[in-house]
Amino acid sequence: METIISTDIQQAKSLLQADELIAIPTETVYGLAGNALSTPAIKKIYEVKKRPYHNPLIVHLYESSQIQQYTESPSEMGIYLLKKYSPGPLTVIFQKNSLIPDIVTAGMNQVALRIPKHPITLALLSELEFPIAAPSANPFGYISPTTPAHVLQQLGSTIPFILDGGPCQKGVESTVISASDNQIIVHRLGAFDIDLLFEEDPNLVILNHETGKLTSPGMLKQHYSPRTRLHIYPTQFKAEEHSHLKIGFIGFTTIPSDLPIAHSIVLSKEGDLDEAAFHLYDALHRLDAMQLDLILIETVPSKGLGMAINDRINRAVAKFI
Ligand code: TXA
Ligand code: MG
């Protein structure tokens, strides 16, 4: 299949109306989009992504006034948070109503809603009579795409159209939360400023695979991985075993001068976490295409957005240890 990369919203709209899938830009990563109210379209999403049917999809709305349209007695706190911080990289889980097909939520009663902050995708959503279900536009388990070129490389021949919105400004996925009775639970760390959530609820709980509570399948231990072996530097680097290999290096602010490195990428010379998040997946995509034996990556300071970046790095390396 020839894949068109274009800014033509009308073409994007016609394809979605015909239950076809397209890739859409958001401020976080590109999504693989289909009509959220159409079971045949949603089936295609799981097939193209090779995603297990037990992993639910995020439903993307145009504006927060639509929350009530697709939910059943939504929590006050959830509505308040999504209204206050949308459009933006915050996804909130609500009780769904019967308009949302069960396949979207993997059979669960909860649906995850978000309003993406990207002008072209908001323009598209404003023209549709249905919301869009969209997981990240990568094959299940691999690195998420932050440019049309990444999408083309990974899903190209399987989808007809990529809506071109340029590179994604945030670079890591949205923060997924649920909120009830003034208690916020973070199911997936992400691009949303975690300090704002701490201000809303100083006792918020961050779930992860170590808590053993897999309420969100996105918290899988192994995820977001390149095909090339990936280790954290310096903790997982074994000089005696690794130094003869062809090595790629992703450094936070600098690259060590005492290693035999074939290709290297710095995430942010200034040590800026926003810039590091913006470059992270592109760096992994680029080094993954270079026929290296090993990619070494440094973690970043674990504060604010750094927590989400380290979460992605740790889950990307989990496949290789
Ligand atoms: O930034 C993003 O969130 C991107 C863009 C395209 O919007 N989307 C994205 O989708 O990252 P995906 O499918 O790759 O990740 C969605 C996450 C998964 O961890 C999934 O398990 C969780 O959200 N999720 C979705 N619906 C849920 C639900 N009802 N309950 C709990 N977790 C849910
Ligand atoms: Mg994903």
mmCIF file with all atom_site columns, C-alpha atoms in Angstrom, residues 53-158:
data_model
loop_
_atom_site.group_PDB
_atom_site.id
_atom_site.type_symbol
_atom_site.label_atom_id
_atom_site.label_alt_id
_atom_site.label_comp_id
_atom_site.label_asym_id
_atom_site.label_entity_id
_atom_site.label_seq_id
_atom_site.pdbx_PDB_ins_code
_atom_site.Cartn_x
_atom_site.Cartn_y
_atom_site.Cartn_z
_atom_site.occupancy
_atom_site.B_iso_or_equiv
_atom_site.pdbx_formal_charge
_atom_site.auth_seq_id
_atom_site.auth_comp_id
_atom_site.auth_asym_id
_atom_site.auth_atom_id
_atom_site.pdbx_PDB_model_num
ATOM 1   C CA . TYR A 1 53  ? -6.679  -7.421 22.918 1.00 0.00 ? 53  TYR A CA 1
ATOM 2   C CA . HIS A 1 54  ? -6.358  -6.976 26.692 1.00 0.00 ? 54  HIS A CA 1
ATOM 3   C CA . ASN A 1 55  ? -4.633  -3.584 26.335 1.00 0.00 ? 55  ASN A CA 1
ATOM 4   C CA . PRO A 1 56  ? -7.219  -0.757 26.147 1.00 0.00 ? 56  PRO A CA 1
ATOM 5   C CA . LEU A 1 57  ? -7.031  2.306  23.881 1.00 0.00 ? 57  LEU A CA 1
ATOM 6   C CA . ILE A 1 58  ? -7.219  6.019  24.684 1.00 0.00 ? 58  ILE A CA 1
ATOM 7   C CA . VAL A 1 59  ? -10.211 7.877  23.218 1.00 0.00 ? 59  VAL A CA 1
ATOM 8   C CA . HIS A 1 60  ? -9.393  11.362 21.914 1.00 0.00 ? 60  HIS A CA 1
ATOM 9   C CA . LEU A 1 61  ? -12.045 14.076 22.168 1.00 0.00 ? 61  LEU A CA 1
ATOM 10  C CA . TYR A 1 62  ? -12.282 17.556 20.709 1.00 0.00 ? 62  TYR A CA 1
ATOM 11  C CA . GLU A 1 63  ? -13.318 19.318 23.918 1.00 0.00 ? 63  GLU A CA 1
ATOM 12  C CA . SER A 1 64  ? -14.001 18.569 27.549 1.00 0.00 ? 64  SER A CA 1
ATOM 13  C CA . SER A 1 65  ? -17.744 19.244 27.196 1.00 0.00 ? 65  SER A CA 1
ATOM 14  C CA . GLN A 1 66  ? -17.885 15.828 25.450 1.00 0.00 ? 66  GLN A CA 1
ATOM 15  C CA . ILE A 1 67  ? -16.835 13.897 28.601 1.00 0.00 ? 67  ILE A CA 1
ATOM 16  C CA . GLN A 1 68  ? -20.442 13.327 29.691 1.00 0.00 ? 68  GLN A CA 1
ATOM 17  C CA . GLN A 1 69  ? -21.389 12.053 26.226 1.00 0.00 ? 69  GLN A CA 1
ATOM 18  C CA . TYR A 1 70  ? -19.227 8.927  26.583 1.00 0.00 ? 70  TYR A CA 1
ATOM 19  C CA . THR A 1 71  ? -19.144 8.300  30.337 1.00 0.00 ? 71  THR A CA 1
ATOM 20  C CA . GLU A 1 72  ? -21.436 7.092  33.120 1.00 0.00 ? 72  GLU A CA 1
ATOM 21  C CA . SER A 1 73  ? -21.506 9.156  36.328 1.00 0.00 ? 73  SER A CA 1
ATOM 22  C CA . PRO A 1 74  ? -18.021 10.575 35.756 1.00 0.00 ? 74  PRO A CA 1
ATOM 23  C CA . SER A 1 75  ? -16.099 11.574 38.887 1.00 0.00 ? 75  SER A CA 1
ATOM 24  C CA . GLU A 1 76  ? -16.182 15.287 39.722 1.00 0.00 ? 76  GLU A CA 1
ATOM 25  C CA . MET A 1 77  ? -12.442 15.301 40.249 1.00 0.00 ? 77  MET A CA 1
ATOM 26  C CA . GLY A 1 78  ? -11.825 13.634 36.876 1.00 0.00 ? 78  GLY A CA 1
ATOM 27  C CA . ILE A 1 79  ? -13.979 16.181 35.047 1.00 0.00 ? 79  ILE A CA 1
ATOM 28  C CA . TYR A 1 80  ? -12.335 19.037 36.934 1.00 0.00 ? 80  TYR A CA 1
ATOM 29  C CA . LEU A 1 81  ? -8.813  17.868 36.031 1.00 0.00 ? 81  LEU A CA 1
ATOM 30  C CA . LEU A 1 82  ? -9.508  17.124 32.377 1.00 0.00 ? 82  LEU A CA 1
ATOM 31  C CA . LYS A 1 83  ? -11.315 20.460 31.956 1.00 0.00 ? 83  LYS A CA 1
ATOM 32  C CA . LYS A 1 84  ? -8.583  22.414 33.684 1.00 0.00 ? 84  LYS A CA 1
ATOM 33  C CA . TYR A 1 85  ? -5.627  20.879 31.847 1.00 0.00 ? 85  TYR A CA 1
ATOM 34  C CA . SER A 1 86  ? -7.003  20.190 28.359 1.00 0.00 ? 86  SER A CA 1
ATOM 35  C CA . PRO A 1 87  ? -6.013  20.270 25.632 1.00 0.00 ? 87  PRO A CA 1
ATOM 36  C CA . GLY A 1 88  ? -2.815  18.691 26.895 1.00 0.00 ? 88  GLY A CA 1
ATOM 37  C CA . PRO A 1 89  ? -0.905  15.482 27.657 1.00 0.00 ? 89  PRO A CA 1
ATOM 38  C CA . LEU A 1 90  ? -3.231  14.338 30.464 1.00 0.00 ? 90  LEU A CA 1
ATOM 39  C CA . THR A 1 91  ? -5.415  11.234 30.036 1.00 0.00 ? 91  THR A CA 1
ATOM 40  C CA . VAL A 1 92  ? -8.167  10.593 32.583 1.00 0.00 ? 92  VAL A CA 1
ATOM 41  C CA . ILE A 1 93  ? -9.936  7.268  33.146 1.00 0.00 ? 93  ILE A CA 1
ATOM 42  C CA . PHE A 1 94  ? -13.738 7.305  33.627 1.00 0.00 ? 94  PHE A CA 1
ATOM 43  C CA . GLN A 1 95  ? -16.601 4.828  33.835 1.00 0.00 ? 95  GLN A CA 1
ATOM 44  C CA . LYS A 1 96  ? -17.655 4.335  30.196 1.00 0.00 ? 96  LYS A CA 1
ATOM 45  C CA . ASN A 1 97  ? -21.190 4.264  28.784 1.00 0.00 ? 97  ASN A CA 1
ATOM 46  C CA . SER A 1 98  ? -22.562 1.984  26.067 1.00 0.00 ? 98  SER A CA 1
ATOM 47  C CA . LEU A 1 99  ? -21.585 4.280  23.181 1.00 0.00 ? 99  LEU A CA 1
ATOM 48  C CA . ILE A 1 100 ? -17.968 3.185  23.640 1.00 0.00 ? 100 ILE A CA 1
ATOM 49  C CA . PRO A 1 101 ? -17.574 -0.335 22.181 1.00 0.00 ? 101 PRO A CA 1
ATOM 50  C CA . ASP A 1 102 ? -16.158 -2.925 24.599 1.00 0.00 ? 102 ASP A CA 1
ATOM 51  C CA . ILE A 1 103 ? -13.231 -3.608 22.271 1.00 0.00 ? 103 ILE A CA 1
ATOM 52  C CA . VAL A 1 104 ? -11.931 -0.052 22.821 1.00 0.00 ? 104 VAL A CA 1
ATOM 53  C CA . THR A 1 105 ? -11.576 -0.639 26.542 1.00 0.00 ? 105 THR A CA 1
ATOM 54  C CA . ALA A 1 106 ? -10.468 -4.280 26.259 1.00 0.00 ? 106 ALA A CA 1
ATOM 55  C CA . GLY A 1 107 ? -13.701 -5.338 27.939 1.00 0.00 ? 107 GLY A CA 1
ATOM 56  C CA . MET A 1 108 ? -13.194 -3.090 30.972 1.00 0.00 ? 108 MET A CA 1
ATOM 57  C CA . ASN A 1 109 ? -15.837 -0.682 32.262 1.00 0.00 ? 109 ASN A CA 1
ATOM 58  C CA . GLN A 1 110 ? -13.409 2.217  32.220 1.00 0.00 ? 110 GLN A CA 1
ATOM 59  C CA . VAL A 1 111 ? -12.481 4.402  29.271 1.00 0.00 ? 111 VAL A CA 1
ATOM 60  C CA . ALA A 1 112 ? -9.407  6.645  29.073 1.00 0.00 ? 112 ALA A CA 1
ATOM 61  C CA . LEU A 1 113 ? -10.147 10.111 27.613 1.00 0.00 ? 113 LEU A CA 1
ATOM 62  C CA . ARG A 1 114 ? -7.818  12.828 26.420 1.00 0.00 ? 114 ARG A CA 1
ATOM 63  C CA . ILE A 1 115 ? -7.860  16.014 24.374 1.00 0.00 ? 115 ILE A CA 1
ATOM 64  C CA . PRO A 1 116 ? -4.620  16.253 22.414 1.00 0.00 ? 116 PRO A CA 1
ATOM 65  C CA . LYS A 1 117 ? -2.939  19.616 22.013 1.00 0.00 ? 117 LYS A CA 1
ATOM 66  C CA . HIS A 1 118 ? -2.096  19.722 18.339 1.00 0.00 ? 118 HIS A CA 1
ATOM 67  C CA . PRO A 1 119 ? -3.754  22.242 15.989 1.00 0.00 ? 119 PRO A CA 1
ATOM 68  C CA . ILE A 1 120 ? -4.152  19.963 12.959 1.00 0.00 ? 120 ILE A CA 1
ATOM 69  C CA . THR A 1 121 ? -5.548  17.070 14.998 1.00 0.00 ? 121 THR A CA 1
ATOM 70  C CA . LEU A 1 122 ? -7.922  19.377 16.885 1.00 0.00 ? 122 LEU A CA 1
ATOM 71  C CA . ALA A 1 123 ? -9.081  20.734 13.517 1.00 0.00 ? 123 ALA A CA 1
ATOM 72  C CA . LEU A 1 124 ? -9.707  17.160 12.340 1.00 0.00 ? 124 LEU A CA 1
ATOM 73  C CA . LEU A 1 125 ? -11.539 16.217 15.555 1.00 0.00 ? 125 LEU A CA 1
ATOM 74  C CA . SER A 1 126 ? -13.748 19.310 15.254 1.00 0.00 ? 126 SER A CA 1
ATOM 75  C CA . GLU A 1 127 ? -14.966 18.043 11.867 1.00 0.00 ? 127 GLU A CA 1
ATOM 76  C CA . LEU A 1 128 ? -15.777 14.489 12.948 1.00 0.00 ? 128 LEU A CA 1
ATOM 77  C CA . GLU A 1 129 ? -19.072 13.228 14.355 1.00 0.00 ? 129 GLU A CA 1
ATOM 78  C CA . PHE A 1 130 ? -17.172 10.638 16.422 1.00 0.00 ? 130 PHE A CA 1
ATOM 79  C CA . PRO A 1 131 ? -14.140 10.583 18.749 1.00 0.00 ? 131 PRO A CA 1
ATOM 80  C CA . ILE A 1 132 ? -10.887 8.933  17.731 1.00 0.00 ? 132 ILE A CA 1
ATOM 81  C CA . ALA A 1 133 ? -9.329  5.901  19.425 1.00 0.00 ? 133 ALA A CA 1
ATOM 82  C CA . ALA A 1 134 ? -5.560  6.029  19.068 1.00 0.00 ? 134 ALA A CA 1
ATOM 83  C CA . PRO A 1 135 ? -2.714  4.105  20.620 1.00 0.00 ? 135 PRO A CA 1
ATOM 84  C CA . SER A 1 136 ? 0.809   5.184  19.748 1.00 0.00 ? 136 SER A CA 1
ATOM 85  C CA . ALA A 1 137 ? 1.493   4.432  16.067 1.00 0.00 ? 137 ALA A CA 1
ATOM 86  C CA . ASN A 1 138 ? 4.181   1.795  16.598 1.00 0.00 ? 138 ASN A CA 1
ATOM 87  C CA . PRO A 1 139 ? 4.124   -2.005 16.519 1.00 0.00 ? 139 PRO A CA 1
ATOM 88  C CA . PHE A 1 140 ? 3.354   -3.289 20.023 1.00 0.00 ? 140 PHE A CA 1
ATOM 89  C CA . GLY A 1 141 ? 6.406   -3.172 22.303 1.00 0.00 ? 141 GLY A CA 1
ATOM 90  C CA . TYR A 1 142 ? 8.573   -0.986 20.062 1.00 0.00 ? 142 TYR A CA 1
ATOM 91  C CA . ILE A 1 143 ? 9.622   2.662  20.256 1.00 0.00 ? 143 ILE A CA 1
ATOM 92  C CA . SER A 1 144 ? 6.804   5.213  19.860 1.00 0.00 ? 144 SER A CA 1
ATOM 93  C CA . PRO A 1 145 ? 6.964   7.501  16.786 1.00 0.00 ? 145 PRO A CA 1
ATOM 94  C CA . THR A 1 146 ? 7.461   11.251 17.132 1.00 0.00 ? 146 THR A CA 1
ATOM 95  C CA . THR A 1 147 ? 7.736   12.117 13.398 1.00 0.00 ? 147 THR A CA 1
ATOM 96  C CA . PRO A 1 148 ? 5.880   11.061 10.217 1.00 0.00 ? 148 PRO A CA 1
ATOM 97  C CA . ALA A 1 149 ? 9.126   9.363  9.110  1.00 0.00 ? 149 ALA A CA 1
ATOM 98  C CA . HIS A 1 150 ? 9.104   7.143  12.215 1.00 0.00 ? 150 HIS A CA 1
ATOM 99  C CA . VAL A 1 151 ? 5.503   6.117  11.477 1.00 0.00 ? 151 VAL A CA 1
ATOM 100 C CA . LEU A 1 152 ? 6.303   5.409  7.843  1.00 0.00 ? 152 LEU A CA 1
ATOM 101 C CA . GLN A 1 153 ? 9.306   3.315  8.795  1.00 0.00 ? 153 GLN A CA 1
ATOM 102 C CA . GLN A 1 154 ? 7.378   1.169  11.280 1.00 0.00 ? 154 GLN A CA 1
ATOM 103 C CA . LEU A 1 155 ? 3.830   0.953  9.885  1.00 0.00 ? 155 LEU A CA 1
ATOM 104 C CA . GLY A 1 156 ? 4.219   2.374  6.389  1.00 0.00 ? 156 GLY A CA 1
ATOM 105 C CA . SER A 1 157 ? 2.749   -0.230 4.092  1.00 0.00 ? 157 SER A CA 1
ATOM 106 C CA . THR A 1 158 ? -0.056  -1.130 6.509  1.00 0.00 ? 158 THR A CA 1
#
